[in-house]
Coordinates of C-alpha atoms in Angstrom, one line a residue:
Chain A
M107 CA 11.5 18.0 -12.7
K108 CA 12.7 20.7 -10.8
V109 CA 10.7 20.4 -7.7
D110 CA 10.1 23.6 -5.8
L111 CA 10.7 22.6 -2.0
R112 CA 10.2 26.3 -0.4
L113 CA 7.0 25.2 1.2
Y114 CA 6.3 21.5 1.3
A115 CA 3.0 21.0 3.0
I116 CA 2.6 17.3 4.4
L117 CA -1.0 16.5 5.1
D118 CA -1.1 14.0 8.4
P119 CA -5.2 13.0 9.5
E120 CA -3.6 13.1 12.5
R121 CA -2.3 16.2 12.3
T122 CA -5.2 18.8 11.1
R123 CA -7.6 18.9 14.3
G124 CA -10.3 16.7 12.6
R125 CA -10.5 18.7 9.0
N126 CA -11.7 18.3 5.6
L127 CA -7.9 16.8 3.9
A128 CA -8.9 18.9 0.6
D129 CA -10.3 22.0 1.7
L130 CA -6.8 21.8 4.0
A131 CA -4.7 21.0 1.0
R132 CA -6.1 23.9 -1.1
A133 CA -5.7 26.3 2.2
A134 CA -1.7 25.7 1.9
A135 CA -1.6 26.0 -1.7
T136 CA -3.6 29.3 -1.7
G137 CA -1.3 30.2 1.0
G138 CA 1.6 29.2 -0.7
A139 CA 2.5 26.0 -0.6
T140 CA 4.5 24.7 -3.5
L141 CA 4.3 21.0 -2.4
V142 CA 1.6 19.1 -0.7
Q143 CA 2.2 15.5 0.2
Y144 CA -0.8 13.4 1.2
R145 CA 0.7 11.0 4.2
D146 CA -2.2 8.3 6.2
K147 CA -0.1 5.5 7.4
H148 CA -3.9 4.1 9.6
A149 CA -6.8 4.2 6.3
G150 CA -7.3 1.5 3.9
T151 CA -6.9 1.1 0.3
R152 CA -10.4 2.3 -0.4
D153 CA -9.9 5.6 1.5
L154 CA -6.3 6.4 0.6
V155 CA -7.5 6.6 -3.0
A156 CA -10.7 8.3 -2.7
R157 CA -9.0 11.0 0.0
A158 CA -5.7 11.7 -2.3
R159 CA -7.9 12.1 -5.2
A160 CA -10.3 14.2 -3.4
I161 CA -6.9 16.0 -2.7
K162 CA -5.6 16.1 -6.2
A163 CA -9.0 18.0 -7.2
A164 CA -8.9 20.5 -4.6
L165 CA -5.3 21.4 -6.3
A166 CA -6.6 21.8 -9.9
G167 CA -5.6 24.8 -11.2
T168 CA -3.2 25.8 -8.4
G169 CA -0.1 24.4 -10.4
V170 CA 1.1 22.7 -6.4
P171 CA 1.9 18.8 -7.3
L172 CA 0.3 16.1 -5.8
L173 CA 3.2 13.1 -3.7
V174 CA 1.6 10.4 -1.9
N175 CA 3.7 9.1 0.7
D176 CA 4.5 5.5 0.1
R177 CA 1.9 4.0 -1.4
V178 CA 2.9 3.7 -5.4
D179 CA -0.9 2.0 -5.7
V180 CA -2.6 5.1 -4.3
A181 CA -0.8 8.1 -5.8
L182 CA -1.2 5.6 -9.6
A183 CA -5.4 5.2 -8.6
A184 CA -5.6 8.6 -8.1
G185 CA -3.1 10.6 -10.6
A186 CA -1.3 11.9 -8.0
D187 CA 1.9 13.1 -9.4
G188 CA 4.1 11.2 -7.2
V189 CA 6.0 9.6 -4.2
H190 CA 7.6 10.5 -0.9
V191 CA 9.4 7.2 -0.1
G192 CA 10.7 7.0 2.8
Q193 CA 13.6 3.9 4.5
D194 CA 11.1 1.6 4.9
D195 CA 9.0 2.2 2.3
M196 CA 9.0 0.8 -1.6
D197 CA 12.9 1.4 -2.3
A198 CA 12.9 4.7 -5.2
A199 CA 13.9 2.1 -8.3
D200 CA 11.0 0.6 -7.9
A201 CA 8.6 3.7 -7.2
R202 CA 10.3 4.8 -10.8
R203 CA 9.8 1.9 -12.9
L204 CA 6.1 1.7 -12.1
L205 CA 5.4 5.4 -12.5
G206 CA 7.0 6.6 -15.6
P207 CA 10.1 9.4 -16.1
Q208 CA 8.0 11.9 -15.4
A209 CA 6.4 12.0 -12.0
I210 CA 8.2 13.3 -8.9
I211 CA 10.1 10.9 -6.3
G212 CA 11.5 12.2 -3.4
V213 CA 13.4 10.7 -0.8
T214 CA 14.1 10.6 3.1
L215 CA 17.4 11.7 3.8
K216 CA 18.9 11.0 7.6
T217 CA 22.3 9.9 7.7
Q218 CA 25.5 9.9 5.8
A219 CA 24.5 6.2 5.1
H220 CA 21.6 7.5 3.1
L221 CA 23.7 10.2 1.7
G222 CA 25.6 7.2 -0.2
E223 CA 23.3 5.7 -1.8
L224 CA 21.9 9.4 -3.1
A225 CA 24.4 9.1 -5.9
T226 CA 21.8 6.2 -7.6
L227 CA 18.8 6.7 -6.6
P228 CA 16.3 8.5 -9.5
V229 CA 14.7 11.0 -7.2
D230 CA 14.0 14.5 -7.8
Y231 CA 14.5 15.9 -4.6
G232 CA 16.1 14.7 -0.9
C233 CA 14.1 16.0 2.0
I234 CA 16.9 15.9 5.2
G235 CA 14.8 14.2 8.3
G236 CA 15.1 14.6 12.0
V237 CA 15.8 18.5 12.1
F238 CA 14.3 19.1 15.1
A239 CA 12.5 17.4 18.1
T240 CA 8.6 16.9 16.5
G241 CA 5.7 15.7 18.4
S242 CA 4.6 14.9 14.4
K243 CA 6.1 11.5 14.0
D244 CA 8.1 9.1 16.6
N245 CA 11.8 9.5 15.8
P246 CA 14.3 7.3 17.6
D247 CA 17.1 9.1 16.6
P248 CA 18.4 12.7 18.4
P249 CA 17.2 15.7 16.3
V250 CA 20.4 16.8 13.4
G251 CA 20.4 20.6 14.5
L252 CA 21.4 22.7 12.6
A253 CA 25.0 22.1 12.1
G254 CA 24.0 18.5 11.8
L255 CA 21.4 19.6 8.5
A256 CA 24.1 21.7 6.8
R257 CA 26.5 19.1 7.5
L258 CA 23.8 16.7 5.2
V259 CA 23.2 19.3 2.8
D260 CA 26.7 19.7 2.3
S261 CA 26.8 16.0 1.5
A262 CA 24.0 15.7 -0.7
R263 CA 24.9 19.1 -2.8
G264 CA 28.5 16.9 -3.1
T265 CA 26.5 14.1 -4.3
R266 CA 24.2 15.5 -6.3
P267 CA 24.2 18.8 -7.4
G268 CA 21.7 20.5 -8.3
L269 CA 19.0 18.3 -6.4
P270 CA 16.4 19.8 -5.0
V271 CA 16.9 19.3 -0.7
G272 CA 14.6 20.5 2.3
A273 CA 14.6 19.8 5.6
I274 CA 11.6 18.2 8.3
A275 CA 10.9 17.3 11.4
G276 CA 10.3 20.4 14.3
I277 CA 10.3 23.0 11.7
D278 CA 8.2 26.4 12.6
A279 CA 8.1 29.9 11.7
T280 CA 10.6 30.6 14.8
N281 CA 13.1 28.7 13.5
A282 CA 12.8 28.2 9.2
S283 CA 15.2 31.4 8.5
A284 CA 18.0 29.4 10.2
V285 CA 16.5 26.2 8.6
I286 CA 17.1 27.9 5.0
G287 CA 20.2 29.8 6.1
A288 CA 21.4 26.5 7.1
G289 CA 21.4 25.8 3.6
A290 CA 17.9 23.9 2.8
D291 CA 16.3 24.8 -0.1
G292 CA 12.5 24.6 1.9
I293 CA 11.0 23.3 4.7
A294 CA 8.8 20.6 5.1
V295 CA 5.5 21.2 7.5
I296 CA 2.8 19.5 9.1
S297 CA 1.9 21.1 13.2
A298 CA 3.0 24.2 11.9
L299 CA 0.4 24.4 8.8
F300 CA -2.1 21.8 9.5
M301 CA -2.7 22.3 13.3
R302 CA -3.4 26.3 12.7
E303 CA -6.6 27.6 13.2
D304 CA -5.6 29.4 9.5
V305 CA -3.9 27.3 7.3
E306 CA -3.9 29.8 4.5
A307 CA -2.1 32.7 6.9
A308 CA 0.1 30.6 7.8
A309 CA 1.1 28.9 5.1
R310 CA 1.3 32.7 3.9
K311 CA 3.6 33.6 6.7
L312 CA 5.7 30.8 6.4
R313 CA 6.5 31.3 2.4
G314 CA 7.2 34.6 3.3
I315 CA 9.9 33.4 6.2
V316 CA 11.2 31.1 3.5
D317 CA 11.4 33.7 0.6
G318 CA 12.8 35.9 2.8
A319 CA 15.7 33.8 3.7
L320 CA 16.5 32.6 0.4
A321 CA 16.5 35.8 -0.6
A322 CA 19.1 37.0 2.2
R323 CA 21.2 33.6 1.3
G324 CA 21.6 34.5 -2.3
A325 CA 22.8 38.1 -2.0
T326 CA 25.4 36.3 0.8
D327 CA 26.2 34.3 -1.8
A328 CA 26.6 37.3 -4.3
G329 CA 28.9 38.8 -2.4
R330 CA 31.7 36.4 -1.4
Chain B
M281 CA -8.1 -15.9 -17.1
K282 CA -9.9 -19.3 -16.0
V283 CA -8.5 -19.7 -12.2
D284 CA -8.0 -22.8 -10.6
L285 CA -9.3 -21.5 -7.2
R286 CA -9.6 -25.7 -5.8
L287 CA -6.8 -24.8 -3.0
Y288 CA -6.4 -21.4 -2.7
A289 CA -3.3 -21.4 0.1
I290 CA -3.1 -17.7 2.2
L291 CA 0.0 -16.7 3.2
D292 CA 0.4 -14.9 6.4
P293 CA 3.1 -13.8 8.1
E294 CA 1.3 -14.1 11.6
R295 CA 0.2 -18.0 10.6
T296 CA 2.9 -19.6 9.4
R297 CA 4.7 -20.6 12.9
G298 CA 7.7 -17.9 12.2
R299 CA 9.0 -19.7 9.2
N300 CA 10.3 -19.0 5.6
L301 CA 7.2 -17.7 3.4
A302 CA 9.2 -19.3 0.2
D303 CA 10.0 -21.9 1.2
L304 CA 6.0 -22.3 2.9
A305 CA 4.6 -21.0 -0.4
R306 CA 6.4 -24.2 -3.0
A307 CA 5.8 -26.8 0.2
A308 CA 1.8 -26.0 -1.0
A309 CA 2.4 -25.6 -4.4
T310 CA 3.9 -28.9 -4.3
G311 CA 1.1 -30.7 -2.5
G312 CA -1.7 -29.3 -4.8
A313 CA -1.9 -25.5 -3.8
T314 CA -3.7 -24.2 -6.7
L315 CA -3.6 -20.7 -6.3
V316 CA -1.6 -18.2 -3.3
Q317 CA -1.8 -15.4 -1.9
Y318 CA 0.8 -13.4 -0.1
R319 CA -1.2 -11.2 3.0
D320 CA 0.3 -9.1 5.4
K321 CA -1.0 -6.3 7.1
H322 CA 1.7 -5.2 8.6
A323 CA 5.2 -4.9 7.2
G324 CA 6.5 -2.0 5.5
T325 CA 6.2 -1.6 1.8
R326 CA 10.0 -2.0 1.1
D327 CA 9.6 -6.1 2.9
L328 CA 6.1 -6.6 1.1
V329 CA 8.2 -6.4 -1.9
A330 CA 11.0 -8.2 -0.9
R331 CA 8.5 -11.2 0.5
A332 CA 6.2 -11.0 -2.4
R333 CA 9.8 -11.7 -5.1
A334 CA 10.7 -13.9 -3.0
I335 CA 7.4 -16.1 -2.9
K336 CA 7.3 -15.5 -6.2
A337 CA 10.6 -17.0 -7.1
A338 CA 9.8 -19.9 -5.2
L339 CA 6.5 -20.7 -7.6
A340 CA 9.0 -20.2 -11.1
G341 CA 8.0 -23.1 -12.9
T342 CA 4.9 -24.5 -10.7
G343 CA 2.6 -22.9 -12.4
V344 CA 0.7 -21.5 -9.5
P345 CA -0.1 -17.7 -9.7
L346 CA 0.5 -15.7 -6.5
L347 CA -1.9 -12.6 -6.0
V348 CA -1.0 -10.2 -3.7
N349 CA -3.9 -9.2 -0.8
D350 CA -4.9 -5.9 -1.9
R351 CA -1.0 -4.2 -2.3
V352 CA -1.2 -3.7 -6.5
D353 CA 2.2 -1.8 -6.1
V354 CA 3.1 -4.2 -4.5
A355 CA 1.8 -6.9 -7.1
L356 CA 3.3 -4.9 -9.7
A357 CA 6.9 -4.3 -8.1
A358 CA 7.1 -8.2 -7.2
G359 CA 6.1 -8.9 -10.5
A360 CA 3.6 -10.9 -8.9
D361 CA -0.2 -12.2 -10.8
G362 CA -2.6 -10.4 -9.4
V363 CA -4.6 -8.8 -6.3
H364 CA -7.1 -10.1 -4.4
V365 CA -9.0 -7.1 -3.0
G366 CA -11.5 -6.4 0.2
Q367 CA -14.6 -3.9 0.9
D368 CA -11.7 -1.8 2.5
D369 CA -9.1 -2.2 -0.6
M370 CA -9.0 -0.9 -3.8
D371 CA -11.3 -1.0 -5.6
A372 CA -11.2 -3.4 -8.5
A373 CA -11.8 -1.4 -11.3
D374 CA -9.2 0.7 -10.7
A375 CA -6.8 -2.5 -9.2
R376 CA -7.8 -3.1 -13.3
R377 CA -6.7 -0.1 -14.8
L378 CA -3.4 -0.2 -13.0
L379 CA -2.8 -4.2 -13.3
G380 CA -4.0 -4.6 -16.8
P381 CA -6.0 -7.3 -18.9
Q382 CA -3.9 -10.0 -17.8
A383 CA -3.4 -10.0 -14.0
I384 CA -6.3 -12.0 -11.7
I385 CA -8.2 -10.2 -9.8
G386 CA -10.2 -12.0 -7.1
V387 CA -12.1 -9.8 -4.6
T388 CA -14.3 -11.3 -1.5
L389 CA -17.7 -11.5 -1.2
K390 CA -19.9 -11.7 2.4
T391 CA -23.2 -10.2 1.5
Q392 CA -25.9 -9.9 -0.6
A393 CA -24.8 -6.6 -1.6
H394 CA -21.5 -7.3 -2.6
L395 CA -23.2 -9.4 -4.8
G396 CA -24.9 -7.1 -6.4
E397 CA -22.0 -5.6 -7.1
L398 CA -21.0 -8.4 -8.8
A399 CA -22.0 -8.3 -12.4
T400 CA -20.3 -4.8 -12.8
L401 CA -16.6 -5.9 -11.4
P402 CA -13.8 -6.9 -13.4
V403 CA -13.5 -10.0 -11.8
D404 CA -11.6 -13.4 -12.1
Y405 CA -13.2 -15.0 -9.2
G406 CA -15.2 -13.9 -6.4
C407 CA -14.1 -15.9 -2.4
I408 CA -17.5 -16.0 0.0
G409 CA -15.9 -15.1 2.7
G410 CA -16.9 -16.1 7.1
V411 CA -18.0 -19.8 5.9
F412 CA -17.0 -20.5 10.0
A413 CA -15.6 -19.0 12.6
T414 CA -12.7 -19.1 12.0
G415 CA -8.7 -17.6 14.2
S416 CA -7.1 -16.4 11.6
K417 CA -8.5 -13.5 11.6
D418 CA -11.3 -10.9 13.3
N419 CA -14.9 -11.2 11.7
P420 CA -17.4 -9.0 14.0
D421 CA -20.1 -11.2 11.3
P422 CA -21.6 -14.5 12.2
P423 CA -20.7 -16.9 10.1
V424 CA -22.8 -17.5 7.6
G425 CA -22.6 -21.4 7.9
L426 CA -22.9 -24.1 5.0
A427 CA -26.3 -23.3 3.9
G428 CA -25.5 -19.7 3.6
L429 CA -22.6 -20.7 1.9
A430 CA -24.9 -22.3 -0.7
R431 CA -27.3 -19.5 -1.0
L432 CA -24.7 -16.9 -1.8
V433 CA -22.5 -19.1 -4.2
D434 CA -26.2 -19.4 -6.3
S435 CA -26.5 -15.8 -6.3
A436 CA -23.0 -15.3 -7.5
R437 CA -23.9 -17.6 -10.0
G438 CA -27.0 -15.9 -11.1
T439 CA -25.6 -12.3 -11.5
R440 CA -21.7 -13.9 -13.0
P441 CA -22.8 -17.6 -14.3
G442 CA -18.8 -19.0 -14.8
L443 CA -16.9 -17.0 -12.5
P444 CA -15.6 -19.4 -10.1
V445 CA -16.4 -19.4 -6.0
G446 CA -14.5 -20.3 -2.8
A447 CA -14.8 -19.9 0.2
I448 CA -12.7 -18.9 3.1
A449 CA -13.0 -18.8 6.9
G450 CA -12.4 -21.7 9.2
I451 CA -12.3 -24.5 6.1
D452 CA -10.3 -27.4 7.0
A453 CA -9.6 -31.3 6.6
T454 CA -12.7 -31.8 8.8
N455 CA -15.5 -29.6 6.6
A456 CA -13.7 -29.1 3.2
S457 CA -15.5 -31.9 1.2
A458 CA -18.7 -30.3 2.3
V459 CA -18.1 -26.7 1.5
I460 CA -17.3 -28.2 -2.3
G461 CA -20.7 -30.2 -1.6
A462 CA -22.5 -26.4 -1.0
G463 CA -21.6 -25.5 -4.3
A464 CA -17.7 -23.9 -4.2
D465 CA -15.1 -24.7 -6.7
G466 CA -12.6 -24.2 -4.3
I467 CA -11.6 -23.8 -0.2
A468 CA -8.9 -21.2 0.6
V469 CA -7.1 -22.0 3.5
I470 CA -5.3 -20.3 6.1
S471 CA -4.4 -22.3 9.2
A472 CA -5.5 -25.6 8.1
L473 CA -2.3 -25.4 5.4
F474 CA 0.7 -22.8 7.1
M475 CA 0.1 -24.1 11.1
R476 CA 0.4 -27.4 10.4
E477 CA 4.0 -29.1 10.9
D478 CA 3.9 -31.0 6.8
V479 CA 2.2 -28.0 4.5
E480 CA 2.9 -29.8 1.7
A481 CA 1.4 -33.7 2.8
A482 CA -1.7 -30.6 4.5
A483 CA -1.7 -29.4 1.2
R484 CA -2.2 -32.6 -0.1
K485 CA -4.7 -33.9 1.5
L486 CA -7.2 -31.1 1.2
R487 CA -6.6 -31.8 -2.9
G488 CA -7.7 -34.9 -2.8
I489 CA -10.6 -34.0 -0.5
V490 CA -11.7 -31.0 -2.4
D491 CA -10.9 -33.0 -5.8
G492 CA -12.9 -36.2 -4.2
A493 CA -15.8 -33.9 -3.8
L494 CA -16.0 -32.1 -6.6
A495 CA -15.6 -35.2 -8.8
A496 CA -18.8 -36.5 -6.9
R497 CA -20.5 -33.6 -6.9
G498 CA -20.1 -33.5 -10.6
A499 CA -21.2 -37.6 -10.8
T500 CA -24.2 -36.3 -8.7
D501 CA -24.8 -33.1 -10.9
A502 CA -24.3 -35.4 -14.2
G503 CA -27.2 -37.8 -12.7
R504 CA -30.0 -34.9 -12.9

């Protein structure tokens, strides 16, 4: 499935100011999020399933898919559309086998080694991690920055032409345009969306920036 | 499936003195364990799957099933025989839907409320928790003791005649016979098996005690 990564909204209960996850997901989708991920490293499985179901129900009719971070069991039980797997999570090939060909499976890419594996991974998108410094996740590695991002995106496109490639970590309204300018197909955001008072408005603004930057990049590419 | 709970060996990496999980599982099975569970609340999913696969491979040819605690995704990916779910884990009905009719699914029973739900749960066994004090798990509730165990087993049998019912928490060679005398079909052990120097010998001794107590109980029942 061709995944739309333009505004990838990642819901982490630790970064929501304690608000209802389903309400926030709906607000993000209404504002223009194109993909939602539920990421929760602390809740027990029973709560994970209940929350994922509530988020999935809140997204009904929006056309916005829901992915679950890491947990294939939760995705299956809640009827989510797929999973996002990091380097410590289930192998993408195992996840594909359990979820089937229709599921969306995405992977985090942080290094050239990860990009080397990308050739054979049964995934629908890649997301370059660690672009800028972030408070949303402990990250021992230094940020790759815009130049690093551009290199990694180029490398991913060389390995898997046509694969959507997003970017994550520290992305907000101030740098989203530059991220798209560096070659990403979209931005994954956590705090820049779900720590804001008005999530729908924040989504609308970010989506506008991404769409504008994609259009500008398209014009530049066409003019070459 | 009729599950044999006589000696239910629970492998938790925190209670193994750092030894290889697959080797320990094999030693337990050789000594007489009838069921093995892999329980790990800390490892990432990729490691969980790798370890579960190694344990499953070590049990090949023994006829001893492997269950995974809580994680249906890990059980599916590793080809384990089922899961054990506690009250914070996936609902047994969801687990059954994902694992299919052939899987073994067991549930922890600690209170009369849990026992009330047992009537409709699609499970293959119940395990009465909190029998004695234990160092293997934080447990805020006081132990139910032998009298409490006998009441809970009776209640479970009233709700689900024929369902195998085990017991867990603080069970070792000194009290295993009394646990069986109180009505349990078997004992679930962690430290009494996997913290011992010679796991195979510890399993053989525990299995002997259980078999002896079951035979004595059978003789008593028959003599009534």
